[in-house]
Coordinates of N, CA and C in Angstrom, one line a residue:
X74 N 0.8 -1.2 0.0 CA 0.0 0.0 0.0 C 0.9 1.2 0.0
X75 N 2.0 1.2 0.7 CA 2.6 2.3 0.4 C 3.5 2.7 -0.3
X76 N 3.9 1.5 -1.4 CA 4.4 1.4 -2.4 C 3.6 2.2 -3.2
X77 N 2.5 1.8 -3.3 CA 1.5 1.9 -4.4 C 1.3 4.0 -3.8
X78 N 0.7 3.8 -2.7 CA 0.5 5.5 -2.5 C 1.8 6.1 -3.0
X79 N 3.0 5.7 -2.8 CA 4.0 6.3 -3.2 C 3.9 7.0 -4.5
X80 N 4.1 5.4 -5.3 CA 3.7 5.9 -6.6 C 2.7 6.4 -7.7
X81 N 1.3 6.3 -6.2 CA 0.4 7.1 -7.6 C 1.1 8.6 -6.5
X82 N 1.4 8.4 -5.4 CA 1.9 9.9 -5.1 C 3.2 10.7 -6.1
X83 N 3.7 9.9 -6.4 CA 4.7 9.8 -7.3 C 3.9 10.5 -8.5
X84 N 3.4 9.9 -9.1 CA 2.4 9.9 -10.3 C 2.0 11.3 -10.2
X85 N 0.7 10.9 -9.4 CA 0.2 12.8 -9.0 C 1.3 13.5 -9.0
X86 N 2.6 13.5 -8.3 CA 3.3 14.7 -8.6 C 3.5 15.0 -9.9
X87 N 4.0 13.8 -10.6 CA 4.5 13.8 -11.9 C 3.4 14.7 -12.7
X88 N 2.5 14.2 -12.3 CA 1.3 14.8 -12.9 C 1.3 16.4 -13.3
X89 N 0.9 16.5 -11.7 CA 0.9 18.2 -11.3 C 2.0 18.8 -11.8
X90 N 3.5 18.1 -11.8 CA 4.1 19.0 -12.3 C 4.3 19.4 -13.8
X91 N 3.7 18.2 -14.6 CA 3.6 18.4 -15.7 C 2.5 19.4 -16.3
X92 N 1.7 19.7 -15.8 CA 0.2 20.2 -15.5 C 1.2 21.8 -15.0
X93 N 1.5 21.7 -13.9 CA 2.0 23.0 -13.8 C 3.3 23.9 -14.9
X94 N 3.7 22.8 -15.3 CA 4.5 23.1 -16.5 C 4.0 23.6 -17.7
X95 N 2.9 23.1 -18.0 CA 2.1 23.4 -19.5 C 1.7 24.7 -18.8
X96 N 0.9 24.9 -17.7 CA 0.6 26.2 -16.8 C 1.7 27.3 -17.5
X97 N 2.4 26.8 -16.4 CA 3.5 28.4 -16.5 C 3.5 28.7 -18.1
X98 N 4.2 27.4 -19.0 CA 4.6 28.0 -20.4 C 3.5 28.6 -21.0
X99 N 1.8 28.4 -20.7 CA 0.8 29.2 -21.1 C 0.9 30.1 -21.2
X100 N 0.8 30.5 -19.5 CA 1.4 31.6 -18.9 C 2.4 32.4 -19.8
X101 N 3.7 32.0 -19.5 CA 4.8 32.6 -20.5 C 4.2 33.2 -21.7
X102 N 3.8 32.2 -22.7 CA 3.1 32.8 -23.9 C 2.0 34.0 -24.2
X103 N 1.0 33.8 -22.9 CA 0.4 35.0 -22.7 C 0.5 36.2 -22.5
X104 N 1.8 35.8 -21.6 CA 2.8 37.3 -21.5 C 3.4 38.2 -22.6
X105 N 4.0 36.9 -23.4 CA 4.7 37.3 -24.6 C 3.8 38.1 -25.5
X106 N 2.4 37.3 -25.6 CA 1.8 38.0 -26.6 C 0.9 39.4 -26.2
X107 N 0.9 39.5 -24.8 CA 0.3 41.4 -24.1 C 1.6 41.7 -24.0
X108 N 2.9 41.5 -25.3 CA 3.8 42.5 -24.9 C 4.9 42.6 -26.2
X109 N 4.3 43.4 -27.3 CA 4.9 42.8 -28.5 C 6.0 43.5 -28.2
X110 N 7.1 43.0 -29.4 CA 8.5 43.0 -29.3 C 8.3 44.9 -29.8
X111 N 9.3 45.6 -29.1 CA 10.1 46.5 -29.7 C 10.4 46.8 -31.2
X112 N 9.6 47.8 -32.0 CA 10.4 47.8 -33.4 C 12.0 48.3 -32.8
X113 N 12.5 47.8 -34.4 CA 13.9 47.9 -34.1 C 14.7 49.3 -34.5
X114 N 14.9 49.7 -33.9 CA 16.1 51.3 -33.7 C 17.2 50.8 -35.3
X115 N 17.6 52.4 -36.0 CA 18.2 52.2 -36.8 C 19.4 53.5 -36.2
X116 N 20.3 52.5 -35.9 CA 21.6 53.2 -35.8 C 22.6 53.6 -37.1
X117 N 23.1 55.2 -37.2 CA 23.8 55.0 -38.2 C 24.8 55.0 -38.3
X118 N 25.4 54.4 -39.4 CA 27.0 54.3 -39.0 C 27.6 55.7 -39.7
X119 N 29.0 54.9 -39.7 CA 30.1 56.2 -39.9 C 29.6 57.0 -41.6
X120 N 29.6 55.7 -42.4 CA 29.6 56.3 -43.8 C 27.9 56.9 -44.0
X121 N 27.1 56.8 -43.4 CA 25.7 57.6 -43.4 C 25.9 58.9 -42.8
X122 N 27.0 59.0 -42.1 CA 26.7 59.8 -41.8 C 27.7 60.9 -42.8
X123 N 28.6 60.6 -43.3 CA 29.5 61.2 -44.1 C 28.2 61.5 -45.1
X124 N 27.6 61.0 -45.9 CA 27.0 61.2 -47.1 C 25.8 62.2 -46.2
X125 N 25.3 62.2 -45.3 CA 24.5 63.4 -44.6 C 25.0 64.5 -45.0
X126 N 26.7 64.3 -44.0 CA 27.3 65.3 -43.9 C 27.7 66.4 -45.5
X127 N 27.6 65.5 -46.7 CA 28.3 65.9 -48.0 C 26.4 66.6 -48.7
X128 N 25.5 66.1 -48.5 CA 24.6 66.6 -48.6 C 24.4 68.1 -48.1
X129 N 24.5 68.1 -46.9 CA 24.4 68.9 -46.2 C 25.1 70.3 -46.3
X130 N 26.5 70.2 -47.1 CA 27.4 71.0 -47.3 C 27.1 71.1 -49.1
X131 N 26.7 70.4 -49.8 CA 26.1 70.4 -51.4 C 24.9 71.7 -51.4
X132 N 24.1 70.8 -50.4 CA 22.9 72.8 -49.9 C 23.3 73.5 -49.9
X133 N 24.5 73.4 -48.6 CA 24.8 74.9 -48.2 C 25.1 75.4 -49.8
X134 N 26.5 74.7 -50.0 CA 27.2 75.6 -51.0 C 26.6 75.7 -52.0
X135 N 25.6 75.8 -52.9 CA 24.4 75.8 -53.6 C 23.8 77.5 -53.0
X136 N 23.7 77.0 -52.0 CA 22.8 78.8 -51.4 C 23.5 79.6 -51.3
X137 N 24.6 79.5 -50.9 CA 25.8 80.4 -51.0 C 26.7 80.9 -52.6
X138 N 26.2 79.8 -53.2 CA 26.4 80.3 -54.8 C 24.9 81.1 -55.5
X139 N 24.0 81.0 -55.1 CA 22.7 81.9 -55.6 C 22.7 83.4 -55.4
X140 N 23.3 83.5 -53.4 CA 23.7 84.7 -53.1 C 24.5 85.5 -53.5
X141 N 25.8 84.6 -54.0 CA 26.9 85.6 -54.8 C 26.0 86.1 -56.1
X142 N 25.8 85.2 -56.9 CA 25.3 85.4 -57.9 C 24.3 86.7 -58.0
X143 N 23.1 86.6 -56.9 CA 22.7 87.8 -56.8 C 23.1 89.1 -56.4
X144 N 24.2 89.1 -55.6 CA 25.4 90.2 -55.0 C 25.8 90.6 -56.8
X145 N 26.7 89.8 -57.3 CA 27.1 89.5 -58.6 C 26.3 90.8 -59.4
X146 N 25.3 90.1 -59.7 CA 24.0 90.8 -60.7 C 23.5 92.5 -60.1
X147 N 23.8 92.7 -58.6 CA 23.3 94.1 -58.6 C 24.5 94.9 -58.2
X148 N 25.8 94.2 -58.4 CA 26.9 95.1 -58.4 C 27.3 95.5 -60.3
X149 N 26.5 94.2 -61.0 CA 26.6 94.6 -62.4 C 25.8 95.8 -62.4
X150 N 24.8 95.6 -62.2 CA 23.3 96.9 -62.5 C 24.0 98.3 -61.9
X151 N 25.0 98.7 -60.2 CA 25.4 99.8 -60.1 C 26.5 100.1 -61.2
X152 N 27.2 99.3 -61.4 CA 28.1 99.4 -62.5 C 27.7 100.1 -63.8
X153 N 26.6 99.6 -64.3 CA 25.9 100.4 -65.3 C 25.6 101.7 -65.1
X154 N 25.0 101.7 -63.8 CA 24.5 103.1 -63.7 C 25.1 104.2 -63.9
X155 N 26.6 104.0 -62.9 CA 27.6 104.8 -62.5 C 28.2 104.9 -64.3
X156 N 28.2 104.2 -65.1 CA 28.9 103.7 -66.2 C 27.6 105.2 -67.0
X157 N 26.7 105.3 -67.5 CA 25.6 106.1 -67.7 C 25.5 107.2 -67.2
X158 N 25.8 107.2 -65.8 CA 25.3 108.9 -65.6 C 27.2 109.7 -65.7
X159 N 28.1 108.8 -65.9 CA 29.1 109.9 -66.0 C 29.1 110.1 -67.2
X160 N 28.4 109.4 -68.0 CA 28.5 110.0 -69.5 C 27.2 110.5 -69.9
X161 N 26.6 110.9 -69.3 CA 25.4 111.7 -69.6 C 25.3 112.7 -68.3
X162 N 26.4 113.2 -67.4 CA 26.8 113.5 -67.0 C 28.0 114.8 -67.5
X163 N 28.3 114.4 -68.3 CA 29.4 114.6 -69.5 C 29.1 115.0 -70.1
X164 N 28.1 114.7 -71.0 CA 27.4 115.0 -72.4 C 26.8 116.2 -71.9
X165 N 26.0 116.2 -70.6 CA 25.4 118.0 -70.0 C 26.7 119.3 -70.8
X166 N 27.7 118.5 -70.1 CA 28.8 119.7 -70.2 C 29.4 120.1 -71.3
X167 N 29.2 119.3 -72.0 CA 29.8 118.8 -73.4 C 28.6 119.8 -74.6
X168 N 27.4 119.5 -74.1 CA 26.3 120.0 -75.0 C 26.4 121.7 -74.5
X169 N 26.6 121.9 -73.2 CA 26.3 123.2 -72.9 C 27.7 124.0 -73.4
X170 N 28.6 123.6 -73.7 CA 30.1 124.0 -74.2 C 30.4 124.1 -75.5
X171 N 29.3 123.0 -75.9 CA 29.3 122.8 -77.8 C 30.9 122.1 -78.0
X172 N 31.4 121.3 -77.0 CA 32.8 120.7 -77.7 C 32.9 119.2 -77.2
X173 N 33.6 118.8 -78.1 CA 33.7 117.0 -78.2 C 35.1 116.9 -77.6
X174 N 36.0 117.6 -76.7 CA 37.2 117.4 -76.2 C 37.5 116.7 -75.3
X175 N 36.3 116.2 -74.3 CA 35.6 115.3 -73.3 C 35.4 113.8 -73.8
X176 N 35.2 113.8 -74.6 CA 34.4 112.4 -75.1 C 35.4 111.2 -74.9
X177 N 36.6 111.4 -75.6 CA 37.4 110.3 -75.6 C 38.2 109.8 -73.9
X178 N 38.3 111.1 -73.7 CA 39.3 111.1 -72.2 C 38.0 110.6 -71.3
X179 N 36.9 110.4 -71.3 CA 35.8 110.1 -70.2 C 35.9 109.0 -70.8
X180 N 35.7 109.0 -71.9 CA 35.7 107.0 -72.0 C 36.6 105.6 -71.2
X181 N 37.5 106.6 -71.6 CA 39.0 105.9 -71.0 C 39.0 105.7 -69.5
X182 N 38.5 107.3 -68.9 CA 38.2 107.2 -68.0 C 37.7 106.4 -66.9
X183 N 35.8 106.4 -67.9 CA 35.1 105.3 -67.5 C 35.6 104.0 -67.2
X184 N 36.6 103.7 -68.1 CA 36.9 102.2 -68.3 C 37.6 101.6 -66.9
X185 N 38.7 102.5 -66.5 CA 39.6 102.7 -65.6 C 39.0 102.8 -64.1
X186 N 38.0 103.9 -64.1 CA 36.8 103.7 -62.6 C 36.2 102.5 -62.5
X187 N 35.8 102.2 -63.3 CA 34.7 100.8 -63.3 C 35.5 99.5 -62.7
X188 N 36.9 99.5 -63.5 CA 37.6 98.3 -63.3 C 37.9 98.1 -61.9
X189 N 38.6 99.4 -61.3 CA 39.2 99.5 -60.0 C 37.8 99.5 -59.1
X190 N 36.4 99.9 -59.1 CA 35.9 99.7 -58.3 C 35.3 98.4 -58.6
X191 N 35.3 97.7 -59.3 CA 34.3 96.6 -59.1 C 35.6 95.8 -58.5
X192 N 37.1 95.9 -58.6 CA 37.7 95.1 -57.8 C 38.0 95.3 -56.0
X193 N 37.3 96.4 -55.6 CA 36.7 97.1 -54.6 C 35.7 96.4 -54.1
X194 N 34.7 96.2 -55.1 CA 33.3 96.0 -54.2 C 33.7 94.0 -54.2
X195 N 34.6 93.9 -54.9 CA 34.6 92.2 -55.5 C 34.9 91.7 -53.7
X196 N 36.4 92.7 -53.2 CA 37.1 92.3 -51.7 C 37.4 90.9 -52.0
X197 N 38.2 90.6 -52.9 CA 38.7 89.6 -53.0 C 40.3 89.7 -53.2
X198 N 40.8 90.6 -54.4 CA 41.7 90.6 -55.0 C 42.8 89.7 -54.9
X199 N 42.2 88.4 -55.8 CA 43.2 87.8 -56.0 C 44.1 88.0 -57.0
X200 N 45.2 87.2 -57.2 CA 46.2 87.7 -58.1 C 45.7 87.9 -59.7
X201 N 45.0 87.1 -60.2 CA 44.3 87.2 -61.5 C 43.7 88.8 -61.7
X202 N 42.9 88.9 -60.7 CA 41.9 90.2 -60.2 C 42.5 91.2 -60.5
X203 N 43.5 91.0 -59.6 CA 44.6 92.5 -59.8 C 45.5 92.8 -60.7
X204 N 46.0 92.0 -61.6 CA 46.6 91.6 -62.8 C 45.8 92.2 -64.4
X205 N 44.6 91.4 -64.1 CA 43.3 92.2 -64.9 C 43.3 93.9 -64.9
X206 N 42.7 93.9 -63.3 CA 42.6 95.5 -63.4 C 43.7 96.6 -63.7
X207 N 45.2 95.6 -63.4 CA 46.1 96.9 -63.7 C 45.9 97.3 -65.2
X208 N 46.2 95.8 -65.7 CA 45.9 95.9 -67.2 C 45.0 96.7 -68.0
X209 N 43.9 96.8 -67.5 CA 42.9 98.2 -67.8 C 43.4 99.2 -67.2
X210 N 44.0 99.3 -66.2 CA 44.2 101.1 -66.2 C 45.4 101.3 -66.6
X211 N 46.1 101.0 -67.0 CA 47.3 101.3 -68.2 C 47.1 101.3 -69.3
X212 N 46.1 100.6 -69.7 CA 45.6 100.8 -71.3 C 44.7 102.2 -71.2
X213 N 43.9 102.5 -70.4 CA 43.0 103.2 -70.3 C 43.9 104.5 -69.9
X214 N 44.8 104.6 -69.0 CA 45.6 105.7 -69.2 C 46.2 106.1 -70.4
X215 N 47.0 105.6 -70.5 CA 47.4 105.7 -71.9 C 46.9 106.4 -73.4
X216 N 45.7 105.2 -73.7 CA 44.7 105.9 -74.8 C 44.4 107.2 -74.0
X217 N 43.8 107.1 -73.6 CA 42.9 108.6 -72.5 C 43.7 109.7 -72.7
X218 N 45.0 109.7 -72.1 CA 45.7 110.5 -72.1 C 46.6 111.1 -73.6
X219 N 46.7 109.9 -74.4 CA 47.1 110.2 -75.8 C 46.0 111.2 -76.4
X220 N 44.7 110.9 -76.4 CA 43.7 111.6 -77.1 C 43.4 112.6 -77.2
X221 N 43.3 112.8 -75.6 CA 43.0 113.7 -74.4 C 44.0 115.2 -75.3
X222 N 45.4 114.4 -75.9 CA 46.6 115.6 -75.8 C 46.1 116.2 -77.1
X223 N 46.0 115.0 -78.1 CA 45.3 115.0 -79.6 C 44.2 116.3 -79.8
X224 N 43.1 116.3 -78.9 CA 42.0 116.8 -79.7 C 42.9 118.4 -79.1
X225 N 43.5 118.3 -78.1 CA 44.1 119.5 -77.5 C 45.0 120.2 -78.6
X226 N 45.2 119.5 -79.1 CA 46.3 119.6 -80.4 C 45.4 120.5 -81.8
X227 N 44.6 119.7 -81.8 CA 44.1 120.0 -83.3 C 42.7 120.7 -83.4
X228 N 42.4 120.7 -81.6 CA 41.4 122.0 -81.6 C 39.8 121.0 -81.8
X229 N 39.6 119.9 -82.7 CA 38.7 119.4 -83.0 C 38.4 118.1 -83.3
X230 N 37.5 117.3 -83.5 CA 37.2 116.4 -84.0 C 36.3 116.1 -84.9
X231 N 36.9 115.8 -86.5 CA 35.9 116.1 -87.4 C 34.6 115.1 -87.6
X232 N 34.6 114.2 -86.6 CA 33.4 113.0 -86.5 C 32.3 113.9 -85.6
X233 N 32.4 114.8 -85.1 CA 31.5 115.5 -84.1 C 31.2 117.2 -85.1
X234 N 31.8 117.2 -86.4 CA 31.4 118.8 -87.0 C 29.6 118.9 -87.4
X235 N 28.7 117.6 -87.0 CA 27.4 117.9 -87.5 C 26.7 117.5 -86.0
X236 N 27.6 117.2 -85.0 CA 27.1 116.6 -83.9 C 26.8 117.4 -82.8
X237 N 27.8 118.2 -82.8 CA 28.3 118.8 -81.0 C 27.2 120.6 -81.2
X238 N 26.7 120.6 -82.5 CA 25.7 121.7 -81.8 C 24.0 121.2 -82.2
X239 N 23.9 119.8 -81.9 CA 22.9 119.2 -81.9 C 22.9 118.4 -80.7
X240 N 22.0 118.7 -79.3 CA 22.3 117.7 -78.3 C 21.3 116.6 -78.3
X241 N 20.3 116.6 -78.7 CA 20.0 115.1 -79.1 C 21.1 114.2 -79.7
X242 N 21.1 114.7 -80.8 CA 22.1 113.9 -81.5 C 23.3 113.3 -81.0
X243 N 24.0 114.4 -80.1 CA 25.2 113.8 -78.8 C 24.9 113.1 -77.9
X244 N 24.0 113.7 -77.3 CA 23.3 112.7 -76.3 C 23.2 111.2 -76.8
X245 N 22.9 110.9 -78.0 CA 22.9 109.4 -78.2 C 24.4 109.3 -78.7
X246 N 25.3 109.8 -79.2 CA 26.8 109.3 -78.9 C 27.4 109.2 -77.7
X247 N 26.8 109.8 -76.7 CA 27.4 109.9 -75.3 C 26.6 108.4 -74.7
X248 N 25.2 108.4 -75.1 CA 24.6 107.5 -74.8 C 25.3 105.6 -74.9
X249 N 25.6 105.8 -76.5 CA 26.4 104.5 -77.7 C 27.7 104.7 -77.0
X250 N 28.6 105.1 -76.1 CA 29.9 105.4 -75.6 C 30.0 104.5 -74.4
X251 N 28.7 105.0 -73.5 CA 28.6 103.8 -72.1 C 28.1 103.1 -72.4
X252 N 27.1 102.2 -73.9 CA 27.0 101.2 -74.1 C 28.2 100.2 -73.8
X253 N 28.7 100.6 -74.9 CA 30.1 99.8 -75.7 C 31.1 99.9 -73.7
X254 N 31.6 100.4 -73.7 CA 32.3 100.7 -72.5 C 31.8 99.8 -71.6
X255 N 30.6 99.2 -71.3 CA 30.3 98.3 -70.3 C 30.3 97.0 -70.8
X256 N 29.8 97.0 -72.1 CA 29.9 95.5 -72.9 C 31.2 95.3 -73.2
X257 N 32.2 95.9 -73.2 CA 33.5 95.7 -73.5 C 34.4 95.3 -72.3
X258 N 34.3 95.9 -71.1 CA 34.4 95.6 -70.1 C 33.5 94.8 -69.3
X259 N 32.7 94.1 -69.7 CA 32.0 93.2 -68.8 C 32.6 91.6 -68.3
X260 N 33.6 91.4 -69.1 CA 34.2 90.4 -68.9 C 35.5 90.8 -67.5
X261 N 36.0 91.6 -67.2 CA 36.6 91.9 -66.3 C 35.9 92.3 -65.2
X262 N 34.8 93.1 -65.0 CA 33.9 93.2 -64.1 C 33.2 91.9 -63.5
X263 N 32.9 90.8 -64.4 CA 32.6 89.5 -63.7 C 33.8 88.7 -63.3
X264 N 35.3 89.1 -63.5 CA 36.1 88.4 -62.8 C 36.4 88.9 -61.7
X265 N 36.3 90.2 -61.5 CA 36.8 91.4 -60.3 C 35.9 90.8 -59.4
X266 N 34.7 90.7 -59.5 CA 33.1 90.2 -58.9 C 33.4 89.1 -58.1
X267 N 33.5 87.9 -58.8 CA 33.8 86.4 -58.8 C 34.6 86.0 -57.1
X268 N 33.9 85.7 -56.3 CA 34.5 84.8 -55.2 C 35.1 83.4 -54.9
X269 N 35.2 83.2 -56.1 CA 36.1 82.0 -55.7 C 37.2 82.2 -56.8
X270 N 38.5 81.6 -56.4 CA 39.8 81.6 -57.1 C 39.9 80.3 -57.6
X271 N 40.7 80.6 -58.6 CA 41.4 79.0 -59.2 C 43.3 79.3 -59.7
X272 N 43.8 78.2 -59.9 CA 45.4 78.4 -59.8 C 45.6 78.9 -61.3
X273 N 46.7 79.9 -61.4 CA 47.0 80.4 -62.7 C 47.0 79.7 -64.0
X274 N 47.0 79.5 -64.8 CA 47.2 78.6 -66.4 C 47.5 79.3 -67.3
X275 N 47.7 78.1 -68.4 CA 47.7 78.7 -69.7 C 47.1 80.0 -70.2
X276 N 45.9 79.2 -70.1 CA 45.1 80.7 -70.8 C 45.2 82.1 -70.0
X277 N 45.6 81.9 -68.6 CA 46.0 83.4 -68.0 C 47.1 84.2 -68.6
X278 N 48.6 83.0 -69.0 CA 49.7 83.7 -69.5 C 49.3 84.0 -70.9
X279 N 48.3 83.2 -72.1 CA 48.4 83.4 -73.3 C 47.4 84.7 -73.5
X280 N 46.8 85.0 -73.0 CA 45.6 86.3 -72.9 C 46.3 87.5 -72.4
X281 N 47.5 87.5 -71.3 CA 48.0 88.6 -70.8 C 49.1 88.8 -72.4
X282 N 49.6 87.7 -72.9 CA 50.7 88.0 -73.9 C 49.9 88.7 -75.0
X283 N 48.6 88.2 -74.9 CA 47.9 89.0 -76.4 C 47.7 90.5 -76.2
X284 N 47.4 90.7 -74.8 CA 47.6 92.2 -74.7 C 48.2 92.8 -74.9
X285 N 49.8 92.5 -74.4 CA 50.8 93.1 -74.3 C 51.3 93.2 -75.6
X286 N 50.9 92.1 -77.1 CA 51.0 92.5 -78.4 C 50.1 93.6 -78.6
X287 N 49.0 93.9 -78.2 CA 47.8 94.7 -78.9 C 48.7 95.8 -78.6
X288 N 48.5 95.8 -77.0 CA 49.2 97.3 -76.4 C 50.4 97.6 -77.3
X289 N 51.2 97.2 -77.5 CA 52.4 97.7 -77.7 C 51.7 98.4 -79.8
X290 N 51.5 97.3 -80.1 CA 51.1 97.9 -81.3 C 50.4 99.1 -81.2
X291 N 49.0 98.8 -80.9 CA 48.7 100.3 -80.6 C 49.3 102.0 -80.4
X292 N 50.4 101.4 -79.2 CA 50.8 102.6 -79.0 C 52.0 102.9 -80.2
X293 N 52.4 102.6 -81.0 CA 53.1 102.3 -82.0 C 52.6 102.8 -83.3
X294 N 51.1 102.5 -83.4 CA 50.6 103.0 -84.2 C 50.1 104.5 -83.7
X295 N 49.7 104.4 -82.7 CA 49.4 106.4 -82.4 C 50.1 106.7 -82.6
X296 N 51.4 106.7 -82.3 CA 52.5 107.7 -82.2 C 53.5 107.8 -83.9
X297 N 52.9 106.7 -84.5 CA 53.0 106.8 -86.2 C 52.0 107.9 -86.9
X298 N 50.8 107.3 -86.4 CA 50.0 108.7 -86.8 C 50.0 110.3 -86.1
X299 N 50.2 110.6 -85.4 CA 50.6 111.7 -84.5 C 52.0 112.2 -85.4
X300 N 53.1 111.6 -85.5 CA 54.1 112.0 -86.2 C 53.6 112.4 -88.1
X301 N 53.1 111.6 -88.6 CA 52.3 111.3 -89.4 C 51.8 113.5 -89.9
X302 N 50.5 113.0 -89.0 CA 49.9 114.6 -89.0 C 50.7 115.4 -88.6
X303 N 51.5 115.2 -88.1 CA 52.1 116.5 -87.5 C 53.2 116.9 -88.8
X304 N 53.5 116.4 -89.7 CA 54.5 116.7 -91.0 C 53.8 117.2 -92.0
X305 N 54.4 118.8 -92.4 CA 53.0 119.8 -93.1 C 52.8 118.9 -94.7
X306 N 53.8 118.2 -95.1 CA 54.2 117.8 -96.2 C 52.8 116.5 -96.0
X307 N 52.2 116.1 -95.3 CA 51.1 115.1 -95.4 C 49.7 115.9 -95.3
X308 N 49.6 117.6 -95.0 CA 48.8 118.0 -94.9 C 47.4 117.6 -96.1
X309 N 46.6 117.7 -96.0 CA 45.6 117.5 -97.1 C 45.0 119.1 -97.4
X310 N 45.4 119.7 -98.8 CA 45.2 121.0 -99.0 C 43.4 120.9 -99.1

């Protein structure tokens, strides 16, 4: 008998604990399912974060290139202005005086203000920059001042004998003078402008050498013609 209670005691436990076992793991599963898992976190790594970082600096420098550009565009538009009212500025003085002795020396002029301020407003001056601008105001002195001496010389200029006591008519030469003068120089004004640099080259040395041919001819040829008129033996009777 007490074998036997033992083992159905035995038994029952076996039982119960089996019984209690399926229990608990119910249990367990119940739990699990009033308690879903965590979505999973995305950590990022090194190279996500680099390609953020290069986006992020692609923006910027993107918005920072729109800005220049617009700085750019209304330092062109004062440029014009200033380029316009000294020669209609000019032309007042010119029309109220009835003489064209102004015309050439303000041109030159112009050319030479514009250069040096736009590498003013540019505040960059890099070497190209300054290189450029000297380039213009030696050419621009120069002509200016050869001309300047010329009409002083000969008292007149026969391209203005139907013009200079007609101020409409000057007025739009004075007008066609700061055209040309801005479109001519507009290529140096957007480099004076320009905030970012790049390293010297080729085409910097081959474009300064072309000058320095033009220049030198030029002044070679004034001073051929100048000697030229000045010999009575070439006079035109």
């Amino acid at each position: 008998m007490e074998i036997e209670r033992g083992q159905t005691s035995s038994d029952g436990s076996a039982r119960l604990s089996s019984t209690g076992g399926q229990q608990h793991t119910r249990n367990t599963g119940e739990e699990e399912t009033e308690h879903p898992a965590q979505p999973l976190r995305f950590h990022p790594t090194k190279r996500t974060i680099v390609i953020t970082q290069r986006a992020n600096d692609g923006e910027r420098n993107k918005r920072d290139l729109k800005l220049s550009r617009c700085a750019m565009l209304q330092e062109l538009a004062l440029g014009a202005a200033i380029d316009l009212a000294v020669q209609w500025g000019m032309w007042g003085i010119s029309a109220l005086l009835k003489t064209e002795k102004f015309y050439d020396l303000t041109g030159s002029g112009t050319f030479v203000l514009l250069a040096n301020l736009s590498l003013r407003w540019g505040n960059t001056k890099y070497l190209r920059q300054k290189i450029q601008t000297g380039l213009v105001t030696v050419w621009g002195l120069r002509l200016g001042g050869f001309l300047f001496l010329r009409i002083l010389k000969e008292g007149q200029d026969k391209r203005f004998n139907h013009v200079r006591e007609s101020p409409g008519t000057f007025f739009v030469y004075w007008t066609v003078q700061g055209i040309w003068i801005f479109v001519t120089l507009l290529p140096t004004l957007i480099l004076n402008l320009e905030k970012h640099d790049r390293p010297l080259g080729l085409r910097d040395y081959l474009g300064w050498t072309i000058w320095a041919v033009g220049f030198v001819t030029q002044a070679i040829a004034d001073q051929q013609k100048w000697n030229f008129r000045a010999d009575p033996d070439n006079t035109v009777s």
